[in-house]
Coordinates of C-alpha atoms in Angstrom, one line a residue:
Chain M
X104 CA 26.9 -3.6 -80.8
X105 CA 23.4 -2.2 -81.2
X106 CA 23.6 -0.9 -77.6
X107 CA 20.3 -1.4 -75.2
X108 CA 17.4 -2.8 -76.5
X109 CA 13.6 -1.7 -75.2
X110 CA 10.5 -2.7 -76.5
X111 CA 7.5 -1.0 -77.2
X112 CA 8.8 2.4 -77.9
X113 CA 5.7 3.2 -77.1
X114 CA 2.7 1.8 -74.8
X115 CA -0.9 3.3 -74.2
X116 CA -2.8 1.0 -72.0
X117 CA -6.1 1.6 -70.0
X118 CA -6.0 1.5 -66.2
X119 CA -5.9 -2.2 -64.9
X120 CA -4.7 -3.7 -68.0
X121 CA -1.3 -5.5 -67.9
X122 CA 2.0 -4.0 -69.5
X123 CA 5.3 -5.3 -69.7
X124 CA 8.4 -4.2 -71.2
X125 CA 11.0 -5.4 -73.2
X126 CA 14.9 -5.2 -72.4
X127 CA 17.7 -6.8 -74.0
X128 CA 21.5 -5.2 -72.4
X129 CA 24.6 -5.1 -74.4
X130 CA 26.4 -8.3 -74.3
X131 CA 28.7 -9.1 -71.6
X132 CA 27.3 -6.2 -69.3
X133 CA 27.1 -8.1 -66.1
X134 CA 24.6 -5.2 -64.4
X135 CA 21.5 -4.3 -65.4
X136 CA 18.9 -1.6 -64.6
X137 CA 14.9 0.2 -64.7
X138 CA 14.7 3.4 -64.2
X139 CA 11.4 5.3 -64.4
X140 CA 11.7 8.8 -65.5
X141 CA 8.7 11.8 -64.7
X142 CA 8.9 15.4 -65.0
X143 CA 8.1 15.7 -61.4
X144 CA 10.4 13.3 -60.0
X145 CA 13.2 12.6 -62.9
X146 CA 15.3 9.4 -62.9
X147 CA 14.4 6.9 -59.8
X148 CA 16.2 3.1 -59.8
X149 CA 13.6 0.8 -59.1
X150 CA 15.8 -2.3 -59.2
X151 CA 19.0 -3.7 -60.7
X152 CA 20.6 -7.1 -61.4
X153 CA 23.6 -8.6 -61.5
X154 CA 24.2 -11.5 -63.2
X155 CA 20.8 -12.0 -63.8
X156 CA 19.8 -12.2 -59.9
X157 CA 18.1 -9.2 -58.5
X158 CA 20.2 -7.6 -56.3
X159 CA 18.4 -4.1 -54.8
X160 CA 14.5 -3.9 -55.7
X161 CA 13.8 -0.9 -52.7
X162 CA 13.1 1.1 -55.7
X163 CA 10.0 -0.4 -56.3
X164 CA 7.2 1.1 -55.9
X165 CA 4.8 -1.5 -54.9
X166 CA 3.4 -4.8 -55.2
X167 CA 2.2 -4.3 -59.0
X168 CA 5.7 -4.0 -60.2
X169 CA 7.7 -6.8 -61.0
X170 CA 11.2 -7.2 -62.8
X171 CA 12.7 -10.7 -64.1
X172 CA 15.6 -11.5 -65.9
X173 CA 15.7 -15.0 -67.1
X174 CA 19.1 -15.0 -68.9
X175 CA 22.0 -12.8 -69.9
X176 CA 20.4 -11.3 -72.6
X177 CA 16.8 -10.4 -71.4
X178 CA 14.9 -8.5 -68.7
X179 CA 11.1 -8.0 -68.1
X180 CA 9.2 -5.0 -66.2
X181 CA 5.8 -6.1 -65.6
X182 CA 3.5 -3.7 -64.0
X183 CA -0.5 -5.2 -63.0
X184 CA -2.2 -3.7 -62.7
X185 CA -1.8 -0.7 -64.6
X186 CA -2.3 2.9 -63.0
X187 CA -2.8 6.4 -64.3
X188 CA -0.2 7.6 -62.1
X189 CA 2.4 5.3 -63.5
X190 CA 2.7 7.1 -66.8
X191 CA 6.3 7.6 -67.7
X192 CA 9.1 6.9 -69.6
X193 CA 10.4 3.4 -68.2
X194 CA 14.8 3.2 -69.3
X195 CA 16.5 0.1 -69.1
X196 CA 20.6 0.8 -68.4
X197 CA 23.3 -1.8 -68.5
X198 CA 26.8 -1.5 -67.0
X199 CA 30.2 -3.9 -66.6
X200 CA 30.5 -3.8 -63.2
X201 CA 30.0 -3.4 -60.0
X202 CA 31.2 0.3 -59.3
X203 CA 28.1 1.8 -61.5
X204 CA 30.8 2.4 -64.2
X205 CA 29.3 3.9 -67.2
X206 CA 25.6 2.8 -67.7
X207 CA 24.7 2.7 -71.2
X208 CA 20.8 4.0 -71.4
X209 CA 18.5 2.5 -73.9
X210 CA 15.6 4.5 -75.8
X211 CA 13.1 4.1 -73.3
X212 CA 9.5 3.1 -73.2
X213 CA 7.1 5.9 -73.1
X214 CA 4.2 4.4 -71.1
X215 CA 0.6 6.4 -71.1
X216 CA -2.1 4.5 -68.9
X217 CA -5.6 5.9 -69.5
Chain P
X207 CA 19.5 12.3 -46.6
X208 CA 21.7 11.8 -49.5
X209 CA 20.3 14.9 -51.9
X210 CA 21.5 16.1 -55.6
X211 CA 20.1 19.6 -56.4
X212 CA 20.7 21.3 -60.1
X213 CA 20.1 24.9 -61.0
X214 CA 18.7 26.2 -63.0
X215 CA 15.9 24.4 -63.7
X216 CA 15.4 25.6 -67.3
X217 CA 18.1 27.4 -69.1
X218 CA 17.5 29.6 -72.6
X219 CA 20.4 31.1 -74.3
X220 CA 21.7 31.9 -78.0
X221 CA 23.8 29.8 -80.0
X222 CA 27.5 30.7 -79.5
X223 CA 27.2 32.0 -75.9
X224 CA 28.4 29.8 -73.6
X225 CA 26.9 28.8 -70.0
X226 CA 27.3 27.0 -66.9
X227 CA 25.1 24.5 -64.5
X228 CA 25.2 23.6 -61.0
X229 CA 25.3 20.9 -59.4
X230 CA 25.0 20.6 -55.3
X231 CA 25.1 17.7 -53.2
X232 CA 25.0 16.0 -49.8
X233 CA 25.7 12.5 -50.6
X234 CA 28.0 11.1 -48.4
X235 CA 30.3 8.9 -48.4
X236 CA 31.4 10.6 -52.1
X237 CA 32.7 8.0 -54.7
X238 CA 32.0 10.0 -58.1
X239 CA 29.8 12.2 -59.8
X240 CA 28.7 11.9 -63.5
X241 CA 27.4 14.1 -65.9
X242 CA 24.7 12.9 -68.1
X243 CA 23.6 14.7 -71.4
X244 CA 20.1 13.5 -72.3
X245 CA 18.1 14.8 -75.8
X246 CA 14.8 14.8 -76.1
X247 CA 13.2 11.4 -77.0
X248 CA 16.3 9.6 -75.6
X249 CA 18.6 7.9 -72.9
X250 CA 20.7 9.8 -70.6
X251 CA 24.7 9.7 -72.7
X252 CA 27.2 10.0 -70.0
X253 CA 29.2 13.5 -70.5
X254 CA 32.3 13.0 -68.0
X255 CA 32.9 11.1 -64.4
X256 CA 34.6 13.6 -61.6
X257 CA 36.3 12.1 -59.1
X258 CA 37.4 13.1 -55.4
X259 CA 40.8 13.8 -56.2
X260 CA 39.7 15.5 -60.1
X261 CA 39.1 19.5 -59.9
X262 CA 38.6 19.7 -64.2
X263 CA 38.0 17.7 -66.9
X264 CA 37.1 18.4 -70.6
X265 CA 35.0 16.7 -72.9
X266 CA 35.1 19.3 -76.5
X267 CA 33.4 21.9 -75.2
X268 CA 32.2 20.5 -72.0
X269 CA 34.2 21.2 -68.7
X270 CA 33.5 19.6 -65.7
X271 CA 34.7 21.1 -62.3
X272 CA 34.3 19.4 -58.6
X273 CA 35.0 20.9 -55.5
X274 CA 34.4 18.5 -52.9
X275 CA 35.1 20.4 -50.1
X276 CA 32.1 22.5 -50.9
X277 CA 30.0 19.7 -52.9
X278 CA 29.4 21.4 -56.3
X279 CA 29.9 20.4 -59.4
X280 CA 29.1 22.7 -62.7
X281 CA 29.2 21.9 -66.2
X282 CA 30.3 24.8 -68.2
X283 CA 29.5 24.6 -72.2
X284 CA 31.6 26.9 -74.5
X285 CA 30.7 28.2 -77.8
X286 CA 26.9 26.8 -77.4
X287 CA 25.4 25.0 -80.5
X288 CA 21.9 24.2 -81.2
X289 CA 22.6 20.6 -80.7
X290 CA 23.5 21.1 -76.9
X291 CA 20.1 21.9 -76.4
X292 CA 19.1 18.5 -74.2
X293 CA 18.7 18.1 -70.8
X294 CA 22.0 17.5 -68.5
X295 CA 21.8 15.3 -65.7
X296 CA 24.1 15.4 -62.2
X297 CA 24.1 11.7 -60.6
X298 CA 26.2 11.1 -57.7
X299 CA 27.5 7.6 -56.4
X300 CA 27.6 7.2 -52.6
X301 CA 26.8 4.1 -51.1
X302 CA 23.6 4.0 -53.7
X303 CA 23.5 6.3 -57.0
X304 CA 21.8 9.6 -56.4
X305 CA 19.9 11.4 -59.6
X306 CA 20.0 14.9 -59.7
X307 CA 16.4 16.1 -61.5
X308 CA 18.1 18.0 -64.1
X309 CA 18.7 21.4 -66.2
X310 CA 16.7 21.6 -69.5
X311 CA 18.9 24.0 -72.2
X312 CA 17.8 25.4 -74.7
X313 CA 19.7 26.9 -77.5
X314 CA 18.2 29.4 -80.0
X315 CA 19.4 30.5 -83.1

């Protein structure tokens, strides 16, 4: 297996613009998750699903951000619009089960908004 | 407040020597605590998983200790190479998963 999936590596967007990134889990991982990582602050959840429903979203940090994960094999992080202060590396995780076994990290997205 | 505190913040050492980060928590109740190694440009790699009944476990040259009594955790590294250098992360599962902020090492030659 390839592991997890993200798309852009990379995303440098101006402030109000749209962004959303890519996520596609390792097969037959029932759990998956977004994590935003910043030097100040580290790793924070925003919001994981299981089976493709959303399950916890408290993470969040506000209206702008949105998550959806239409099928088994795909998840969306949509954030509009856009803020300087949300500048950070954006992980997607996937896991078998419901204990928060093992969560296998992909690359990340290093987002810069201008 | 469920809390996971690492020290140092920022660790420097030479290659061969070995070292050992903390790991201090008050998340309760305790399920497990995992150690994450993360490299720079990358996603956190799980290390080991410490349970309530576990005191030690090895990885290599990783060794994880728990004392739940106390609610510490340390990761000591023996015979340091230049590939440790990474940052290594302390997450603890209570009722929710709780992220430590981590210890950046960094081994010189």
């Amino acid at each position: 297996d390839a592991g997890v999936i993200q798309s852009p590596r990379h995303e440098v967007t101006e402030m109000g613009q749209e962004v959303t990134l890519r996520c596609k889990p390792i097969s037959g991982h029932d759990y998956l998750f977004w994590y935003r990582q910043t030097m100040m602050r580290g790793l924070e959840l925003l919001i994981y699903f299981n089976n493709n429903v959303p399950i916890d979203d408290s993470g969040m940090p506000e209206d702008r951000f949105s998550a959806k994960m239409p099928n088994a094999s795909f998840s969306t992080l949509k954030i509009q619009p856009s803020e300087p202060r949300d500048s950070a590396v954006y992980f997607c995780a996937s896991s078998l089960d419901r204990g928060f076994s093992e969560q296998y990290f992909g690359p990340g997205t290093r987002l810069t908004v201008t | 407040k469920n809390q996971v505190e690492q020290s140092p913040q920022s660790l420097i050492i030479l290659e061969g020597k070995n070292c050992t980060l903390q790991c201090n928590y008050t998340v309760s109740p305790f399920s497990n605590l995992r150690w994450y190694k993360q490299d720079t440009g990358r996603g956190p790699v799980s290390l080991t998983i410490m349970t309530f009944s576990e005191n030690t476990k090895s990885n290599g040259r990783y060794t994880a200790t728990l004392d739940a009594d106390t609610k510490q955790s340390s990761l000591h590294i023996t015979a340091s190479q230049l590939s440790d250098s990474a940052s290594y992360i302390c997450v603890v599962k209570g009722e929710k998963l709780t992220f430590g902020t981590g210890t950046r090492l960094t081994i010189i030659p």
